[in-house]
Amino acid sequence: MPPQGLGNPIIFYEDNNFQGRSYETSSDCADMSSHLSRCQSRRVESGCFMVYDRPNYMGQQYFLRRGEYSDYQHWMGFDDSIRSCRMILMHKGSYKIRIYEMENFGGQMYELMDDCENIQDQYQMPDCQSCQVMDGHWLMYEQPLCRGRMIYLMPGEYSIFREMGYDGMRFSSIRHITDSC
């Protein structure tokens, strides 16, 4: 097994079981293709990260917390093409997000300060197509119980999810990212 990273919170490896070429980082990386041709295992030494299957933080997103991921085939059906990563800064304080039924902050609006396992059942809201994150960092999922594809939301406004590559995706649950990564 290769030595542990030298103060870097995440290490990506080209081969399973932490073998082959590696790339270490403790910050965001918009394009990892110059560092690795593929990524079949990864080790998060501290903190939380979002990893993406396309450059510039686009495409499928996956949340990683501290731990070892020795084989890409055994976690979330991810393939070996991780092309960018973003470190999630830990938030201390309250959490608040406004979710909207329609694009551009239209239709029904609900303000959440805690997780919601089923937006449709809890709020009788048929869809969620935009949101405003006031406090904290959140993960929004396509299926109830925080399952399926996800999107990482940091403080800011998200007026049209489909312009972010989520056309036709229905968000059904949401949870905040705590400092316990």
PDB file of C-alpha atoms in Angstrom:
ATOM      1  CA  MET A   1       0.000   0.000   0.000  1.00  0.00           C
ATOM      2  CA  PRO A   2       1.389   3.435  -0.867  1.00  0.00           C
ATOM      3  CA  PRO A   3       2.239   5.870   1.921  1.00  0.00           C
ATOM      4  CA  GLN A   4      -0.452   8.161   3.261  1.00  0.00           C
ATOM      5  CA  GLY A   5      -0.711  11.641   1.750  1.00  0.00           C
ATOM      6  CA  LEU A   6       1.400  14.408   3.166  1.00  0.00           C
ATOM      7  CA  GLY A   7      -1.284  16.687   4.525  1.00  0.00           C
ATOM      8  CA  ASN A   8      -3.450  16.491   1.395  1.00  0.00           C
ATOM      9  CA  PRO A   9      -7.065  15.625   2.093  1.00  0.00           C
ATOM     10  CA  ILE A  10      -7.787  13.587  -1.097  1.00  0.00           C
ATOM     11  CA  ILE A  11      -5.718  11.245  -3.258  1.00  0.00           C
ATOM     12  CA  PHE A  12      -6.896   9.809  -6.582  1.00  0.00           C
ATOM     13  CA  TYR A  13      -5.345   6.603  -7.998  1.00  0.00           C
ATOM     14  CA  GLU A  14      -5.460   5.249 -11.538  1.00  0.00           C
ATOM     15  CA  ASP A  15      -5.873   1.638 -10.399  1.00  0.00           C
ATOM     16  CA  ASN A  16      -7.954  -0.274  -7.841  1.00  0.00           C
ATOM     17  CA  ASN A  17      -6.734  -0.685  -4.271  1.00  0.00           C
ATOM     18  CA  PHE A  18      -4.754   2.582  -4.264  1.00  0.00           C
ATOM     19  CA  GLN A  19      -2.259   1.442  -6.897  1.00  0.00           C
ATOM     20  CA  GLY A  20      -0.773   3.100  -9.976  1.00  0.00           C
ATOM     21  CA  ARG A  21      -0.201   6.781 -10.624  1.00  0.00           C
ATOM     22  CA  SER A  22      -1.761   9.116  -8.097  1.00  0.00           C
ATOM     23  CA  TYR A  23      -2.788  12.735  -7.808  1.00  0.00           C
ATOM     24  CA  GLU A  24      -3.069  14.506  -4.457  1.00  0.00           C
ATOM     25  CA  THR A  25      -4.907  17.746  -3.822  1.00  0.00           C
ATOM     26  CA  SER A  26      -6.295  19.799  -0.979  1.00  0.00           C
ATOM     27  CA  SER A  27      -8.190  22.243  -3.187  1.00  0.00           C
ATOM     28  CA  ASP A  28     -10.503  22.445  -6.186  1.00  0.00           C
ATOM     29  CA  CYS A  29      -9.336  21.047  -9.519  1.00  0.00           C
ATOM     30  CA  ALA A  30     -11.337  22.009 -12.621  1.00  0.00           C
ATOM     31  CA  ASP A  31      -9.620  19.529 -14.956  1.00  0.00           C
ATOM     32  CA  MET A  32      -7.832  16.421 -13.711  1.00  0.00           C
ATOM     33  CA  SER A  33      -7.086  14.956 -17.158  1.00  0.00           C
ATOM     34  CA  SER A  34      -3.511  16.236 -17.128  1.00  0.00           C
ATOM     35  CA  HIS A  35      -2.892  14.397 -13.835  1.00  0.00           C
ATOM     36  CA  LEU A  36      -4.596  11.019 -14.432  1.00  0.00           C
ATOM     37  CA  SER A  37      -6.092   9.161 -17.378  1.00  0.00           C
ATOM     38  CA  ARG A  38      -8.636   7.373 -15.158  1.00  0.00           C
ATOM     39  CA  CYS A  39      -9.506   7.055 -11.480  1.00  0.00           C
ATOM     40  CA  GLN A  40     -10.370   3.662 -10.052  1.00  0.00           C
ATOM     41  CA  SER A  41      -9.777   4.306  -6.363  1.00  0.00           C
ATOM     42  CA  ARG A  42      -9.557   7.266  -4.039  1.00  0.00           C
ATOM     43  CA  ARG A  43      -8.772   8.078  -0.430  1.00  0.00           C
ATOM     44  CA  VAL A  44     -10.263  11.076   1.397  1.00  0.00           C
ATOM     45  CA  GLU A  45      -8.055  11.815   4.369  1.00  0.00           C
ATOM     46  CA  SER A  46     -10.083  14.691   5.749  1.00  0.00           C
ATOM     47  CA  GLY A  47     -13.040  16.854   4.863  1.00  0.00           C
ATOM     48  CA  CYS A  48     -15.636  16.330   2.131  1.00  0.00           C
ATOM     49  CA  PHE A  49     -15.409  16.584  -1.646  1.00  0.00           C
ATOM     50  CA  MET A  50     -17.685  16.553  -4.655  1.00  0.00           C
ATOM     51  CA  VAL A  51     -16.246  14.743  -7.655  1.00  0.00           C
ATOM     52  CA  TYR A  52     -17.562  15.124 -11.202  1.00  0.00           C
ATOM     53  CA  ASP A  53     -17.359  12.977 -14.318  1.00  0.00           C
ATOM     54  CA  ARG A  54     -16.694  16.001 -16.561  1.00  0.00           C
ATOM     55  CA  PRO A  55     -14.257  18.930 -16.363  1.00  0.00           C
ATOM     56  CA  ASN A  56     -15.255  22.290 -14.864  1.00  0.00           C
ATOM     57  CA  TYR A  57     -17.492  20.758 -12.173  1.00  0.00           C
ATOM     58  CA  MET A  58     -20.058  19.479 -14.674  1.00  0.00           C
ATOM     59  CA  GLY A  59     -21.843  16.188 -15.218  1.00  0.00           C
ATOM     60  CA  GLN A  60     -22.632  13.515 -12.661  1.00  0.00           C
ATOM     61  CA  GLN A  61     -21.729  14.544  -9.135  1.00  0.00           C
ATOM     62  CA  TYR A  62     -20.725  12.308  -6.254  1.00  0.00           C
ATOM     63  CA  PHE A  63     -20.250  13.212  -2.605  1.00  0.00           C
ATOM     64  CA  LEU A  64     -17.198  11.805  -0.825  1.00  0.00           C
ATOM     65  CA  ARG A  65     -16.458  12.039   2.867  1.00  0.00           C
ATOM     66  CA  ARG A  66     -13.463  10.831   4.843  1.00  0.00           C
ATOM     67  CA  GLY A  67     -12.738   7.231   3.972  1.00  0.00           C
ATOM     68  CA  GLU A  68     -11.266   4.821   1.467  1.00  0.00           C
ATOM     69  CA  TYR A  69     -12.884   3.955  -1.848  1.00  0.00           C
ATOM     70  CA  SER A  70     -10.765   1.071  -3.160  1.00  0.00           C
ATOM     71  CA  ASP A  71     -12.804   0.040  -6.207  1.00  0.00           C
ATOM     72  CA  TYR A  72     -14.946   2.363  -8.315  1.00  0.00           C
ATOM     73  CA  GLN A  73     -17.362  -0.447  -9.255  1.00  0.00           C
ATOM     74  CA  HIS A  74     -18.490  -0.961  -5.669  1.00  0.00           C
ATOM     75  CA  TRP A  75     -19.646   2.521  -4.841  1.00  0.00           C
ATOM     76  CA  MET A  76     -22.655   4.160  -6.443  1.00  0.00           C
ATOM     77  CA  GLY A  77     -22.138   2.669  -9.913  1.00  0.00           C
ATOM     78  CA  PHE A  78     -19.575   5.346 -10.735  1.00  0.00           C
ATOM     79  CA  ASP A  79     -17.313   4.732 -13.701  1.00  0.00           C
ATOM     80  CA  ASP A  80     -13.598   5.521 -13.729  1.00  0.00           C
ATOM     81  CA  SER A  81     -13.836   8.959 -15.333  1.00  0.00           C
ATOM     82  CA  ILE A  82     -13.450  11.546 -12.605  1.00  0.00           C
ATOM     83  CA  ARG A  83     -12.525  14.776 -14.372  1.00  0.00           C
ATOM     84  CA  SER A  84     -12.871  17.468 -11.680  1.00  0.00           C
ATOM     85  CA  CYS A  85     -13.238  17.801  -7.920  1.00  0.00           C
ATOM     86  CA  ARG A  86     -14.317  20.469  -5.494  1.00  0.00           C
ATOM     87  CA  MET A  87     -13.494  20.671  -1.797  1.00  0.00           C
ATOM     88  CA  ILE A  88     -16.555  21.427   0.323  1.00  0.00           C
ATOM     89  CA  LEU A  89     -15.802  24.071   2.904  1.00  0.00           C
ATOM     90  CA  MET A  90     -17.313  23.234   6.254  1.00  0.00           C
ATOM     91  CA  HIS A  91     -20.093  25.487   7.458  1.00  0.00           C
ATOM     92  CA  LYS A  92     -20.629  26.358  11.114  1.00  0.00           C
ATOM     93  CA  GLY A  93     -23.965  27.897  11.915  1.00  0.00           C
ATOM     94  CA  SER A  94     -27.515  27.650  10.670  1.00  0.00           C
ATOM     95  CA  TYR A  95     -28.748  26.135   7.428  1.00  0.00           C
ATOM     96  CA  LYS A  96     -31.392  27.711   5.209  1.00  0.00           C
ATOM     97  CA  ILE A  97     -32.594  27.075   1.673  1.00  0.00           C
ATOM     98  CA  ARG A  98     -35.650  28.174  -0.282  1.00  0.00           C
ATOM     99  CA  ILE A  99     -36.950  25.696  -2.826  1.00  0.00           C
ATOM    100  CA  TYR A 100     -39.299  26.695  -5.653  1.00  0.00           C
ATOM    101  CA  GLU A 101     -41.689  24.662  -7.730  1.00  0.00           C
ATOM    102  CA  MET A 102     -40.838  26.451 -10.979  1.00  0.00           C
ATOM    103  CA  GLU A 103     -37.833  27.974 -12.724  1.00  0.00           C
ATOM    104  CA  ASN A 104     -36.768  31.526 -11.885  1.00  0.00           C
ATOM    105  CA  PHE A 105     -38.095  31.233  -8.318  1.00  0.00           C
ATOM    106  CA  GLY A 106     -41.719  30.839  -9.392  1.00  0.00           C
ATOM    107  CA  GLY A 107     -44.655  28.828  -8.054  1.00  0.00           C
ATOM    108  CA  GLN A 108     -44.826  27.392  -4.558  1.00  0.00           C
ATOM    109  CA  MET A 109     -41.925  28.279  -2.260  1.00  0.00           C
ATOM    110  CA  TYR A 110     -40.837  26.579   0.946  1.00  0.00           C
ATOM    111  CA  GLU A 111     -38.038  27.546   3.274  1.00  0.00           C
ATOM    112  CA  LEU A 112     -36.157  24.648   4.815  1.00  0.00           C
ATOM    113  CA  MET A 113     -33.716  24.675   7.685  1.00  0.00           C
ATOM    114  CA  ASP A 114     -33.333  20.917   7.937  1.00  0.00           C
ATOM    115  CA  ASP A 115     -33.259  17.821   5.760  1.00  0.00           C
ATOM    116  CA  CYS A 116     -36.331  16.649   3.852  1.00  0.00           C
ATOM    117  CA  GLU A 117     -36.597  12.990   2.824  1.00  0.00           C
ATOM    118  CA  ASN A 118     -39.489  13.524   0.415  1.00  0.00           C
ATOM    119  CA  ILE A 119     -40.276  17.004  -0.927  1.00  0.00           C
ATOM    120  CA  GLN A 120     -43.374  15.866  -2.831  1.00  0.00           C
ATOM    121  CA  ASP A 121     -44.981  14.153   0.186  1.00  0.00           C
ATOM    122  CA  GLN A 122     -44.003  16.678   2.838  1.00  0.00           C
ATOM    123  CA  TYR A 123     -44.887  19.842   0.912  1.00  0.00           C
ATOM    124  CA  GLN A 124     -47.295  18.576  -1.781  1.00  0.00           C
ATOM    125  CA  MET A 125     -44.930  20.260  -4.223  1.00  0.00           C
ATOM    126  CA  PRO A 126     -44.927  18.397  -7.560  1.00  0.00           C
ATOM    127  CA  ASP A 127     -41.482  19.570  -8.664  1.00  0.00           C
ATOM    128  CA  CYS A 128     -38.506  21.650  -7.567  1.00  0.00           C
ATOM    129  CA  GLN A 129     -36.897  23.570 -10.426  1.00  0.00           C
ATOM    130  CA  SER A 130     -35.019  26.403  -8.689  1.00  0.00           C
ATOM    131  CA  CYS A 131     -33.676  27.346  -5.271  1.00  0.00           C
ATOM    132  CA  GLN A 132     -31.840  29.945  -3.220  1.00  0.00           C
ATOM    133  CA  VAL A 133     -29.258  28.785  -0.680  1.00  0.00           C
ATOM    134  CA  MET A 134     -28.927  31.356   2.083  1.00  0.00           C
ATOM    135  CA  ASP A 135     -26.868  29.399   4.616  1.00  0.00           C
ATOM    136  CA  GLY A 136     -24.876  26.197   4.537  1.00  0.00           C
ATOM    137  CA  HIS A 137     -24.113  23.612   1.892  1.00  0.00           C
ATOM    138  CA  TRP A 138     -26.750  21.181   0.634  1.00  0.00           C
ATOM    139  CA  LEU A 139     -27.166  18.059  -1.496  1.00  0.00           C
ATOM    140  CA  MET A 140     -30.370  17.697  -3.510  1.00  0.00           C
ATOM    141  CA  TYR A 141     -31.298  14.202  -4.776  1.00  0.00           C
ATOM    142  CA  GLU A 142     -33.509  12.905  -7.574  1.00  0.00           C
ATOM    143  CA  GLN A 143     -35.117  10.217  -5.380  1.00  0.00           C
ATOM    144  CA  PRO A 144     -36.724  10.262  -1.939  1.00  0.00           C
ATOM    145  CA  LEU A 145     -34.612   9.291   1.082  1.00  0.00           C
ATOM    146  CA  CYS A 146     -31.563  11.082  -0.358  1.00  0.00           C
ATOM    147  CA  ARG A 147     -30.840   8.528  -3.067  1.00  0.00           C
ATOM    148  CA  GLY A 148     -29.949   8.630  -6.746  1.00  0.00           C
ATOM    149  CA  ARG A 149     -28.225  11.359  -8.699  1.00  0.00           C
ATOM    150  CA  MET A 150     -27.437  14.512  -6.775  1.00  0.00           C
ATOM    151  CA  ILE A 151     -26.487  18.141  -7.119  1.00  0.00           C
ATOM    152  CA  TYR A 152     -24.232  20.081  -4.749  1.00  0.00           C
ATOM    153  CA  LEU A 153     -25.575  23.490  -3.737  1.00  0.00           C
ATOM    154  CA  MET A 154     -23.447  26.129  -2.028  1.00  0.00           C
ATOM    155  CA  PRO A 155     -24.730  29.579  -1.023  1.00  0.00           C
ATOM    156  CA  GLY A 156     -26.160  31.335  -4.062  1.00  0.00           C
ATOM    157  CA  GLU A 157     -29.083  31.381  -6.473  1.00  0.00           C
ATOM    158  CA  TYR A 158     -29.951  28.529  -8.828  1.00  0.00           C
ATOM    159  CA  SER A 159     -32.682  29.867 -11.083  1.00  0.00           C
ATOM    160  CA  ILE A 160     -32.856  27.149 -13.768  1.00  0.00           C
ATOM    161  CA  PHE A 161     -31.608  23.633 -12.966  1.00  0.00           C
ATOM    162  CA  ARG A 162     -31.925  22.461 -16.583  1.00  0.00           C
ATOM    163  CA  GLU A 163     -29.325  25.058 -17.672  1.00  0.00           C
ATOM    164  CA  MET A 164     -26.952  23.345 -15.253  1.00  0.00           C
ATOM    165  CA  GLY A 165     -27.384  20.058 -17.127  1.00  0.00           C
ATOM    166  CA  TYR A 166     -30.333  18.707 -15.137  1.00  0.00           C
ATOM    167  CA  ASP A 167     -33.029  18.848 -17.804  1.00  0.00           C
ATOM    168  CA  GLY A 168     -35.887  16.541 -16.957  1.00  0.00           C
ATOM    169  CA  MET A 169     -34.468  15.590 -13.575  1.00  0.00           C
ATOM    170  CA  ARG A 170     -36.968  15.766 -10.729  1.00  0.00           C
ATOM    171  CA  PHE A 171     -35.523  16.532  -7.308  1.00  0.00           C
ATOM    172  CA  SER A 172     -37.243  14.674  -4.480  1.00  0.00           C
ATOM    173  CA  SER A 173     -35.126  15.028  -1.329  1.00  0.00           C
ATOM    174  CA  ILE A 174     -32.532  17.302   0.212  1.00  0.00           C
ATOM    175  CA  ARG A 175     -30.036  17.256   3.075  1.00  0.00           C
ATOM    176  CA  HIS A 176     -27.533  19.687   4.463  1.00  0.00           C
ATOM    177  CA  ILE A 177     -23.846  18.838   4.682  1.00  0.00           C
ATOM    178  CA  THR A 178     -22.698  18.905   8.269  1.00  0.00           C
ATOM    179  CA  ASP A 179     -19.216  19.471   9.631  1.00  0.00           C
ATOM    180  CA  SER A 180     -18.902  15.777  10.524  1.00  0.00           C
ATOM    181  CA  CYS A 181     -17.173  14.753   7.300  1.00  0.00           C
TER     182      CYS A 181
END
